PDB file of C-alpha atoms in Angstrom:
ATOM      1  CA  UNK T   7       0.000   0.000   0.000  1.00  0.00           C
ATOM      2  CA  UNK T   8       3.027   2.284   0.441  1.00  0.00           C
ATOM      3  CA  UNK T   9       4.614   1.350  -2.866  1.00  0.00           C
ATOM      4  CA  UNK T  10       7.322  -0.797  -1.319  1.00  0.00           C
ATOM      5  CA  UNK T  11       9.411  -3.325  -3.234  1.00  0.00           C
ATOM      6  CA  UNK T  12      11.387  -5.264  -0.646  1.00  0.00           C
ATOM      7  CA  UNK T  13      14.952  -6.220  -1.531  1.00  0.00           C
ATOM      8  CA  UNK T  14      15.402  -9.995  -1.138  1.00  0.00           C
ATOM      9  CA  UNK T  15      18.750 -10.614  -2.849  1.00  0.00           C
ATOM     10  CA  UNK T  16      21.226 -11.077   0.015  1.00  0.00           C
ATOM     11  CA  UNK T  17      24.367 -10.491  -2.068  1.00  0.00           C
ATOM     12  CA  UNK T  18      23.038  -7.216  -3.502  1.00  0.00           C
ATOM     13  CA  UNK T  19      21.876  -6.058  -0.077  1.00  0.00           C
ATOM     14  CA  UNK T  20      25.378  -6.716   1.261  1.00  0.00           C
ATOM     15  CA  UNK T  21      26.888  -4.786  -1.654  1.00  0.00           C
ATOM     16  CA  UNK T  22      24.697  -1.762  -0.931  1.00  0.00           C
ATOM     17  CA  UNK T  23      25.690  -1.854   2.743  1.00  0.00           C
ATOM     18  CA  UNK T  24      29.390  -2.094   1.825  1.00  0.00           C
ATOM     19  CA  UNK T  25      29.021   1.002  -0.360  1.00  0.00           C
ATOM     20  CA  UNK T  26      28.447   3.128   2.738  1.00  0.00           C
ATOM     21  CA  UNK T  27      31.835   4.354   3.914  1.00  0.00           C
ATOM     22  CA  UNK T  28      30.847   6.201   7.072  1.00  0.00           C
ATOM     23  CA  UNK T  29      33.141   8.765   8.697  1.00  0.00           C
ATOM     24  CA  UNK T  30      36.648   7.948   9.973  1.00  0.00           C
ATOM     25  CA  UNK T  31      35.841   9.611  13.300  1.00  0.00           C
ATOM     26  CA  UNK T  32      32.521   7.757  13.658  1.00  0.00           C
ATOM     27  CA  UNK T  33      33.475   4.085  13.552  1.00  0.00           C
ATOM     28  CA  UNK T  34      30.363   3.011  15.462  1.00  0.00           C
ATOM     29  CA  UNK T  35      28.145   4.739  12.910  1.00  0.00           C
ATOM     30  CA  UNK T  36      26.160   7.132  15.101  1.00  0.00           C
ATOM     31  CA  UNK T  37      25.811   9.372  12.035  1.00  0.00           C
ATOM     32  CA  UNK T  38      24.696   6.561   9.687  1.00  0.00           C
ATOM     33  CA  UNK T  39      20.983   6.732   8.885  1.00  0.00           C
ATOM     34  CA  UNK T  40      19.060   4.219   6.833  1.00  0.00           C
ATOM     35  CA  UNK T  41      15.910   5.780   5.433  1.00  0.00           C
ATOM     36  CA  UNK T  42      13.040   3.355   4.889  1.00  0.00           C
ATOM     37  CA  UNK T  43      14.677   0.063   5.938  1.00  0.00           C
ATOM     38  CA  UNK T  44      11.512  -1.968   5.236  1.00  0.00           C
ATOM     39  CA  UNK T  45      12.076  -5.584   6.246  1.00  0.00           C
ATOM     40  CA  UNK T  46      15.739  -4.914   7.037  1.00  0.00           C
ATOM     41  CA  UNK T  47      17.529  -6.591   4.120  1.00  0.00           C
ATOM     42  CA  UNK T  48      20.240  -3.920   4.065  1.00  0.00           C
ATOM     43  CA  UNK T  49      19.920  -3.034   7.745  1.00  0.00           C
ATOM     44  CA  UNK T  50      21.365  -6.261   9.071  1.00  0.00           C
ATOM     45  CA  UNK T  51      24.563  -5.829   7.062  1.00  0.00           C
ATOM     46  CA  UNK T  52      24.834  -2.174   8.063  1.00  0.00           C
ATOM     47  CA  UNK T  53      24.318  -2.986  11.717  1.00  0.00           C
ATOM     48  CA  UNK T  54      27.280  -5.380  11.689  1.00  0.00           C
ATOM     49  CA  UNK T  55      29.556  -2.483  10.688  1.00  0.00           C
ATOM     50  CA  UNK T  56      27.775   0.413  12.381  1.00  0.00           C
ATOM     51  CA  UNK T  57      26.231  -0.762  15.676  1.00  0.00           C
ATOM     52  CA  UNK T  58      25.124   2.765  16.594  1.00  0.00           C
ATOM     53  CA  UNK T  59      23.341   3.462  13.294  1.00  0.00           C
ATOM     54  CA  UNK T  60      19.728   4.631  13.171  1.00  0.00           C
ATOM     55  CA  UNK T  61      16.935   3.397  10.905  1.00  0.00           C
ATOM     56  CA  UNK T  62      13.939   5.602  10.111  1.00  0.00           C
ATOM     57  CA  UNK T  63      10.745   3.809   9.035  1.00  0.00           C
ATOM     58  CA  UNK T  64       7.234   5.168   8.453  1.00  0.00           C
ATOM     59  CA  UNK T  65       5.384   1.836   8.154  1.00  0.00           C
ATOM     60  CA  UNK T  66       4.281   0.685  11.607  1.00  0.00           C
ATOM     61  CA  UNK T  67       4.183  -2.938  10.428  1.00  0.00           C
ATOM     62  CA  UNK T  68       7.851  -2.744   9.441  1.00  0.00           C
ATOM     63  CA  UNK T  69       8.692  -1.025  12.735  1.00  0.00           C
ATOM     64  CA  UNK T  70       7.177  -3.975  14.595  1.00  0.00           C
ATOM     65  CA  UNK T  71       9.055  -6.439  12.391  1.00  0.00           C
ATOM     66  CA  UNK T  72      12.421  -4.696  12.837  1.00  0.00           C
ATOM     67  CA  UNK T  73      11.936  -4.327  16.576  1.00  0.00           C
ATOM     68  CA  UNK T  74      11.389  -8.059  16.938  1.00  0.00           C
ATOM     69  CA  UNK T  75      14.149  -9.188  14.562  1.00  0.00           C
ATOM     70  CA  UNK T  76      16.823  -6.582  15.412  1.00  0.00           C
ATOM     71  CA  UNK T  77      16.340  -5.593  19.054  1.00  0.00           C
ATOM     72  CA  UNK T  78      19.703  -3.763  19.167  1.00  0.00           C
ATOM     73  CA  UNK T  79      18.771  -1.454  16.270  1.00  0.00           C
ATOM     74  CA  UNK T  80      18.091   2.207  17.046  1.00  0.00           C
ATOM     75  CA  UNK T  81      14.795   2.713  15.240  1.00  0.00           C
ATOM     76  CA  UNK T  82      12.660   5.800  14.695  1.00  0.00           C
ATOM     77  CA  UNK T  83       9.039   5.622  13.571  1.00  0.00           C
ATOM     78  CA  UNK T  84       8.999   8.713  11.344  1.00  0.00           C
ATOM     79  CA  UNK T  85       8.606  10.124   7.835  1.00  0.00           C
ATOM     80  CA  UNK T  86      12.017  10.450   6.197  1.00  0.00           C
ATOM     81  CA  UNK T  87      10.926  13.549   4.265  1.00  0.00           C
ATOM     82  CA  UNK T  88      10.241  15.340   7.547  1.00  0.00           C
ATOM     83  CA  UNK T  89      13.702  14.710   8.956  1.00  0.00           C
ATOM     84  CA  UNK T  90      15.865  17.763   9.612  1.00  0.00           C
ATOM     85  CA  UNK T  91      19.295  16.684   8.393  1.00  0.00           C
ATOM     86  CA  UNK T  92      20.868  19.837   9.785  1.00  0.00           C
ATOM     87  CA  UNK T  93      19.511  19.176  13.274  1.00  0.00           C
ATOM     88  CA  UNK T  94      20.578  15.509  13.119  1.00  0.00           C
ATOM     89  CA  UNK T  95      24.097  16.468  12.025  1.00  0.00           C
ATOM     90  CA  UNK T  96      24.362  18.967  14.887  1.00  0.00           C
ATOM     91  CA  UNK T  97      23.022  16.425  17.365  1.00  0.00           C
ATOM     92  CA  UNK T  98      25.394  13.649  16.286  1.00  0.00           C
ATOM     93  CA  UNK T  99      28.435  15.875  15.859  1.00  0.00           C
ATOM     94  CA  UNK T 100      29.096  15.754  12.137  1.00  0.00           C
ATOM     95  CA  UNK T 101      27.872  15.142   8.621  1.00  0.00           C
ATOM     96  CA  UNK T 102      25.492  12.245   8.028  1.00  0.00           C
ATOM     97  CA  UNK T 103      25.889   9.098   5.953  1.00  0.00           C
ATOM     98  CA  UNK T 104      22.582   8.160   4.348  1.00  0.00           C
ATOM     99  CA  UNK T 105      21.481   4.934   2.695  1.00  0.00           C
ATOM    100  CA  UNK T 106      18.048   4.248   1.292  1.00  0.00           C
ATOM    101  CA  UNK T 107      16.086   1.852  -0.864  1.00  0.00           C
ATOM    102  CA  UNK T 108      12.885   3.883  -0.930  1.00  0.00           C
ATOM    103  CA  UNK T 109       9.740   3.496  -3.053  1.00  0.00           C
ATOM    104  CA  UNK T 110      10.225   5.037  -6.480  1.00  0.00           C
ATOM    105  CA  UNK T 111       7.733   7.861  -5.868  1.00  0.00           C
ATOM    106  CA  UNK T 112       9.943   9.156  -3.030  1.00  0.00           C
ATOM    107  CA  UNK T 113      13.113   9.397  -5.117  1.00  0.00           C
ATOM    108  CA  UNK T 114      12.734  12.939  -6.453  1.00  0.00           C
ATOM    109  CA  UNK T 115      11.600  14.455  -3.112  1.00  0.00           C
ATOM    110  CA  UNK T 116      14.547  12.772  -1.377  1.00  0.00           C
ATOM    111  CA  UNK T 117      17.009  14.036  -3.995  1.00  0.00           C
ATOM    112  CA  UNK T 118      15.742  17.610  -3.671  1.00  0.00           C
ATOM    113  CA  UNK T 119      15.954  17.256   0.119  1.00  0.00           C
ATOM    114  CA  UNK T 120      19.557  16.148  -0.319  1.00  0.00           C
ATOM    115  CA  UNK T 121      20.285  19.208  -2.453  1.00  0.00           C
ATOM    116  CA  UNK T 122      18.899  21.464   0.270  1.00  0.00           C
ATOM    117  CA  UNK T 123      21.140  19.796   2.888  1.00  0.00           C
ATOM    118  CA  UNK T 124      24.545  19.571   1.213  1.00  0.00           C
ATOM    119  CA  UNK T 125      26.288  21.102   4.239  1.00  0.00           C
ATOM    120  CA  UNK T 126      25.002  18.348   6.493  1.00  0.00           C
ATOM    121  CA  UNK T 127      25.458  15.146   4.459  1.00  0.00           C
ATOM    122  CA  UNK T 128      28.806  13.431   3.911  1.00  0.00           C
ATOM    123  CA  UNK T 129      27.521  10.729   1.565  1.00  0.00           C
ATOM    124  CA  UNK T 130      24.325   9.130   0.337  1.00  0.00           C
ATOM    125  CA  UNK T 131      23.912   5.682  -1.220  1.00  0.00           C
ATOM    126  CA  UNK T 132      20.489   5.582  -2.844  1.00  0.00           C
ATOM    127  CA  UNK T 133      18.605   2.965  -4.839  1.00  0.00           C
ATOM    128  CA  UNK T 134      16.267   4.300  -7.497  1.00  0.00           C
ATOM    129  CA  UNK T 135      14.566   3.433 -10.759  1.00  0.00           C
ATOM    130  CA  UNK T 136      17.240   3.079 -13.436  1.00  0.00           C
ATOM    131  CA  UNK T 137      15.476   5.626 -15.622  1.00  0.00           C
ATOM    132  CA  UNK T 138      15.846   8.236 -12.867  1.00  0.00           C
ATOM    133  CA  UNK T 139      19.498   7.299 -12.365  1.00  0.00           C
ATOM    134  CA  UNK T 140      20.101   7.828 -16.074  1.00  0.00           C
ATOM    135  CA  UNK T 141      18.527  11.286 -15.807  1.00  0.00           C
ATOM    136  CA  UNK T 142      20.762  12.165 -12.875  1.00  0.00           C
ATOM    137  CA  UNK T 143      23.888  11.103 -14.786  1.00  0.00           C
ATOM    138  CA  UNK T 144      22.889  12.273 -18.259  1.00  0.00           C
ATOM    139  CA  UNK T 145      25.054  14.804 -20.128  1.00  0.00           C
ATOM    140  CA  UNK T 146      23.846  18.045 -21.732  1.00  0.00           C
ATOM    141  CA  UNK T 147      21.923  17.853 -25.007  1.00  0.00           C
ATOM    142  CA  UNK T 148      20.408  14.477 -24.145  1.00  0.00           C
ATOM    143  CA  UNK T 149      16.684  13.865 -23.814  1.00  0.00           C
ATOM    144  CA  UNK T 150      17.019  12.870 -20.154  1.00  0.00           C
ATOM    145  CA  UNK T 151      19.054  15.905 -19.111  1.00  0.00           C
ATOM    146  CA  UNK T 152      17.094  18.175 -16.786  1.00  0.00           C
ATOM    147  CA  UNK T 153      16.884  19.972 -13.457  1.00  0.00           C
ATOM    148  CA  UNK T 154      18.103  17.045 -11.356  1.00  0.00           C
ATOM    149  CA  UNK T 155      20.976  16.420 -13.786  1.00  0.00           C
ATOM    150  CA  UNK T 156      22.199  20.003 -13.453  1.00  0.00           C
ATOM    151  CA  UNK T 157      21.783  20.393  -9.704  1.00  0.00           C
ATOM    152  CA  UNK T 158      23.090  16.993  -8.633  1.00  0.00           C
ATOM    153  CA  UNK T 159      26.091  17.157 -10.955  1.00  0.00           C
ATOM    154  CA  UNK T 160      26.890  20.584  -9.522  1.00  0.00           C
ATOM    155  CA  UNK T 161      26.315  19.841  -5.845  1.00  0.00           C
ATOM    156  CA  UNK T 162      26.345  16.078  -5.225  1.00  0.00           C
ATOM    157  CA  UNK T 163      28.936  14.336  -7.471  1.00  0.00           C
ATOM    158  CA  UNK T 164      26.714  11.390  -8.504  1.00  0.00           C
ATOM    159  CA  UNK T 165      28.404   8.102  -9.292  1.00  0.00           C
ATOM    160  CA  UNK T 166      26.794   4.937 -10.628  1.00  0.00           C
ATOM    161  CA  UNK T 167      27.671   1.839  -8.581  1.00  0.00           C
ATOM    162  CA  UNK T 168      25.629  -1.080  -9.967  1.00  0.00           C
ATOM    163  CA  UNK T 169      22.186  -2.099 -11.213  1.00  0.00           C
ATOM    164  CA  UNK T 170      19.579  -4.380  -9.624  1.00  0.00           C
ATOM    165  CA  UNK T 171      17.267  -6.610 -11.692  1.00  0.00           C
ATOM    166  CA  UNK T 172      13.517  -6.748 -10.961  1.00  0.00           C
ATOM    167  CA  UNK T 173      13.813 -10.269  -9.538  1.00  0.00           C
ATOM    168  CA  UNK T 174      15.977  -8.936  -6.700  1.00  0.00           C
ATOM    169  CA  UNK T 175      12.786  -7.529  -5.154  1.00  0.00           C
ATOM    170  CA  UNK T 176       9.488  -8.808  -3.830  1.00  0.00           C
ATOM    171  CA  UNK T 177       7.120  -7.899  -5.324  1.00  0.00           C
ATOM    172  CA  UNK T 178       9.210  -7.512  -8.457  1.00  0.00           C
ATOM    173  CA  UNK T 179       8.919  -4.084 -10.106  1.00  0.00           C
ATOM    174  CA  UNK T 180       8.550  -3.872 -13.861  1.00  0.00           C
ATOM    175  CA  UNK T 181      11.827  -1.978 -14.247  1.00  0.00           C
ATOM    176  CA  UNK T 182      15.484  -2.274 -13.298  1.00  0.00           C
ATOM    177  CA  UNK T 183      16.891  -0.282 -10.406  1.00  0.00           C
ATOM    178  CA  UNK T 184      20.255   1.415  -9.948  1.00  0.00           C
ATOM    179  CA  UNK T 185      22.378   2.230  -6.927  1.00  0.00           C
ATOM    180  CA  UNK T 186      24.028   5.638  -7.008  1.00  0.00           C
ATOM    181  CA  UNK T 187      26.505   7.180  -4.617  1.00  0.00           C
ATOM    182  CA  UNK T 188      26.421  10.917  -3.890  1.00  0.00           C
ATOM    183  CA  UNK T 189      28.971  13.144  -2.181  1.00  0.00           C
ATOM    184  CA  UNK T 190      27.026  16.343  -1.504  1.00  0.00           C
ATOM    185  CA  UNK T 191      28.857  19.648  -1.195  1.00  0.00           C
ATOM    186  CA  UNK T 192      27.792  23.302  -1.181  1.00  0.00           C
ATOM    187  CA  UNK T 193      30.890  23.956  -3.309  1.00  0.00           C
ATOM    188  CA  UNK T 194      29.886  23.590  -6.967  1.00  0.00           C
ATOM    189  CA  UNK T 195      31.865  21.125  -9.046  1.00  0.00           C
ATOM    190  CA  UNK T 196      34.921  22.866 -10.478  1.00  0.00           C
ATOM    191  CA  UNK T 197      34.811  25.790  -8.048  1.00  0.00           C
ATOM    192  CA  UNK T 198      36.482  26.618  -4.731  1.00  0.00           C
ATOM    193  CA  UNK T 199      33.912  28.583  -2.722  1.00  0.00           C
ATOM    194  CA  UNK T 200      30.587  27.287  -1.345  1.00  0.00           C
ATOM    195  CA  UNK T 201      27.188  28.627  -2.328  1.00  0.00           C
ATOM    196  CA  UNK T 202      24.706  29.452   0.393  1.00  0.00           C
ATOM    197  CA  UNK T 203      21.289  27.771   0.472  1.00  0.00           C
ATOM    198  CA  UNK T 204      19.780  30.960  -0.976  1.00  0.00           C
ATOM    199  CA  UNK T 205      22.270  30.970  -3.826  1.00  0.00           C
ATOM    200  CA  UNK T 206      21.624  27.315  -4.609  1.00  0.00           C
ATOM    201  CA  UNK T 207      17.881  28.015  -4.536  1.00  0.00           C
ATOM    202  CA  UNK T 208      18.402  30.755  -7.114  1.00  0.00           C
ATOM    203  CA  UNK T 209      20.117  28.356  -9.521  1.00  0.00           C
ATOM    204  CA  UNK T 210      17.428  25.737  -8.876  1.00  0.00           C
ATOM    205  CA  UNK T 211      14.644  28.256  -9.488  1.00  0.00           C
ATOM    206  CA  UNK T 212      16.230  29.323 -12.769  1.00  0.00           C
ATOM    207  CA  UNK T 213      16.545  25.706 -13.912  1.00  0.00           C
ATOM    208  CA  UNK T 214      12.934  24.928 -13.034  1.00  0.00           C
ATOM    209  CA  UNK T 215      11.687  28.037 -14.799  1.00  0.00           C
ATOM    210  CA  UNK T 216      13.412  27.227 -18.075  1.00  0.00           C
ATOM    211  CA  UNK T 217      13.156  23.427 -18.144  1.00  0.00           C
ATOM    212  CA  UNK T 218       9.371  23.772 -17.950  1.00  0.00           C
ATOM    213  CA  UNK T 219       9.738  24.811 -21.600  1.00  0.00           C
ATOM    214  CA  UNK T 220      12.820  22.797 -22.500  1.00  0.00           C
ATOM    215  CA  UNK T 221      12.296  23.067 -26.255  1.00  0.00           C
ATOM    216  CA  UNK T 222      12.099  26.862 -26.196  1.00  0.00           C
ATOM    217  CA  UNK T 223      15.086  29.167 -26.455  1.00  0.00           C
ATOM    218  CA  UNK T 224      16.003  30.947 -23.242  1.00  0.00           C
ATOM    219  CA  UNK T 225      15.017  34.306 -24.717  1.00  0.00           C
ATOM    220  CA  UNK T 226      11.431  33.017 -24.688  1.00  0.00           C
ATOM    221  CA  UNK T 227      11.360  31.194 -21.350  1.00  0.00           C
ATOM    222  CA  UNK T 228      13.192  34.035 -19.575  1.00  0.00           C
ATOM    223  CA  UNK T 229      11.267  36.896 -21.178  1.00  0.00           C
ATOM    224  CA  UNK T 230       8.900  37.593 -18.293  1.00  0.00           C
ATOM    225  CA  UNK T 231      11.651  37.315 -15.688  1.00  0.00           C
ATOM    226  CA  UNK T 232      13.932  39.691 -17.579  1.00  0.00           C
ATOM    227  CA  UNK T 233      11.231  42.223 -18.390  1.00  0.00           C
ATOM    228  CA  UNK T 234      10.006  42.379 -14.792  1.00  0.00           C
ATOM    229  CA  UNK T 235      13.485  42.366 -13.282  1.00  0.00           C
ATOM    230  CA  UNK T 236      15.014  44.942 -15.614  1.00  0.00           C
ATOM    231  CA  UNK T 237      12.295  47.435 -14.699  1.00  0.00           C
ATOM    232  CA  UNK T 238      13.200  47.175 -11.013  1.00  0.00           C
ATOM    233  CA  UNK T 239      16.916  46.680 -11.529  1.00  0.00           C
ATOM    234  CA  UNK T 240      16.770  43.303  -9.779  1.00  0.00           C
ATOM    235  CA  UNK T 241      18.158  41.376 -12.744  1.00  0.00           C
ATOM    236  CA  UNK T 242      20.346  41.986 -15.762  1.00  0.00           C
ATOM    237  CA  UNK T 243      20.133  40.768 -19.310  1.00  0.00           C
ATOM    238  CA  UNK T 244      22.498  37.811 -19.872  1.00  0.00           C
ATOM    239  CA  UNK T 245      24.877  37.676 -22.842  1.00  0.00           C
ATOM    240  CA  UNK T 246      23.081  37.137 -26.142  1.00  0.00           C
ATOM    241  CA  UNK T 247      24.669  33.746 -26.780  1.00  0.00           C
ATOM    242  CA  UNK T 248      22.760  32.333 -23.808  1.00  0.00           C
ATOM    243  CA  UNK T 249      19.427  33.592 -25.117  1.00  0.00           C
ATOM    244  CA  UNK T 250      19.695  31.585 -28.333  1.00  0.00           C
ATOM    245  CA  UNK T 251      20.295  28.336 -26.437  1.00  0.00           C
ATOM    246  CA  UNK T 252      17.770  25.845 -25.076  1.00  0.00           C
ATOM    247  CA  UNK T 253      18.065  24.757 -21.437  1.00  0.00           C
ATOM    248  CA  UNK T 254      19.191  21.236 -22.300  1.00  0.00           C
ATOM    249  CA  UNK T 255      22.211  22.670 -24.145  1.00  0.00           C
ATOM    250  CA  UNK T 256      23.786  24.301 -21.075  1.00  0.00           C
ATOM    251  CA  UNK T 257      26.344  22.284 -19.104  1.00  0.00           C
ATOM    252  CA  UNK T 258      26.052  22.500 -15.310  1.00  0.00           C
ATOM    253  CA  UNK T 259      28.887  25.064 -15.060  1.00  0.00           C
ATOM    254  CA  UNK T 260      27.128  27.228 -17.668  1.00  0.00           C
ATOM    255  CA  UNK T 261      24.027  27.317 -15.471  1.00  0.00           C
ATOM    256  CA  UNK T 262      26.095  28.999 -12.775  1.00  0.00           C
ATOM    257  CA  UNK T 263      27.477  31.419 -15.339  1.00  0.00           C
ATOM    258  CA  UNK T 264      23.972  32.211 -16.589  1.00  0.00           C
ATOM    259  CA  UNK T 265      22.606  32.710 -13.065  1.00  0.00           C
ATOM    260  CA  UNK T 266      25.453  35.081 -12.159  1.00  0.00           C
ATOM    261  CA  UNK T 267      24.999  37.044 -15.361  1.00  0.00           C
ATOM    262  CA  UNK T 268      21.322  37.584 -14.463  1.00  0.00           C
ATOM    263  CA  UNK T 269      21.463  38.031 -10.670  1.00  0.00           C
ATOM    264  CA  UNK T 270      25.060  39.096 -10.113  1.00  0.00           C
ATOM    265  CA  UNK T 271      27.751  37.319  -8.141  1.00  0.00           C
ATOM    266  CA  UNK T 272      25.567  37.334  -5.009  1.00  0.00           C
ATOM    267  CA  UNK T 273      23.128  34.997  -6.782  1.00  0.00           C
ATOM    268  CA  UNK T 274      20.167  36.359  -4.881  1.00  0.00           C
ATOM    269  CA  UNK T 275      21.654  36.516  -1.400  1.00  0.00           C
ATOM    270  CA  UNK T 276      20.754  40.204  -1.484  1.00  0.00           C
ATOM    271  CA  UNK T 277      17.123  39.441  -2.361  1.00  0.00           C
ATOM    272  CA  UNK T 278      17.457  39.791  -6.139  1.00  0.00           C
ATOM    273  CA  UNK T 279      16.422  36.185  -6.828  1.00  0.00           C
ATOM    274  CA  UNK T 280      12.778  36.752  -5.912  1.00  0.00           C
ATOM    275  CA  UNK T 281      11.808  37.007  -9.556  1.00  0.00           C
ATOM    276  CA  UNK T 282      13.238  33.597 -10.384  1.00  0.00           C
ATOM    277  CA  UNK T 283      11.675  31.944  -7.364  1.00  0.00           C
ATOM    278  CA  UNK T 284       8.338  33.496  -8.208  1.00  0.00           C
ATOM    279  CA  UNK T 285       8.582  32.438 -11.856  1.00  0.00           C
TER     280      UNK T 285
END
């Protein structure tokens, strides 16, 4: 009823657990969080390495099952999307290590949550529908390239680990799954200085605004933003070569260049990004 596909392949579950590195100063794993452990296929292998890990599960039936089968597991009955990663990192004394095999419909919300918490997460090992993984990893000018591609390649260093066939799950989904590793950072790929949450939100808002009309040139999709912003002085007109491009043609680094050309180097930290967020 909650869209779960429970992992039953022991070898693959062990491989996912081994993909979590943890922190050198947290050998017991107090900062390791498994989100949506379900029946505990991955949890058991994690618990062997990280005895102080925490599992967060929303399904009361699974909470009862895990409590009876893994009495030493620290378990929270909660919604993973309502977790405050910043508060958990402060409470446990450092960045979190996350691992999750969540229902497919939770993948995008979890990825956007990860993007909003790059300061607080050391690593994330996530299982998702292979089609979504391909979008995350896709290069510019491909059909799958989009908002998540840009933002995660800029701020989370996605890496493909391995794929999982449908028969590895019960009930078996109709599609293959993929395991990806992320190393979130507020410092954009290829740069030296971090972006604040407001600055990252400005880039995200610009991507969302333009990818809604991915086949249109930027001069069309940005027209209302530029007209409104130029009247108030909140935004500037970007170089003409950007305006003749379509959003799927811009590499992740070019999205930062475009955002700075429109909002200035502050990228909205002075309030100038309101137009993009409202678009």
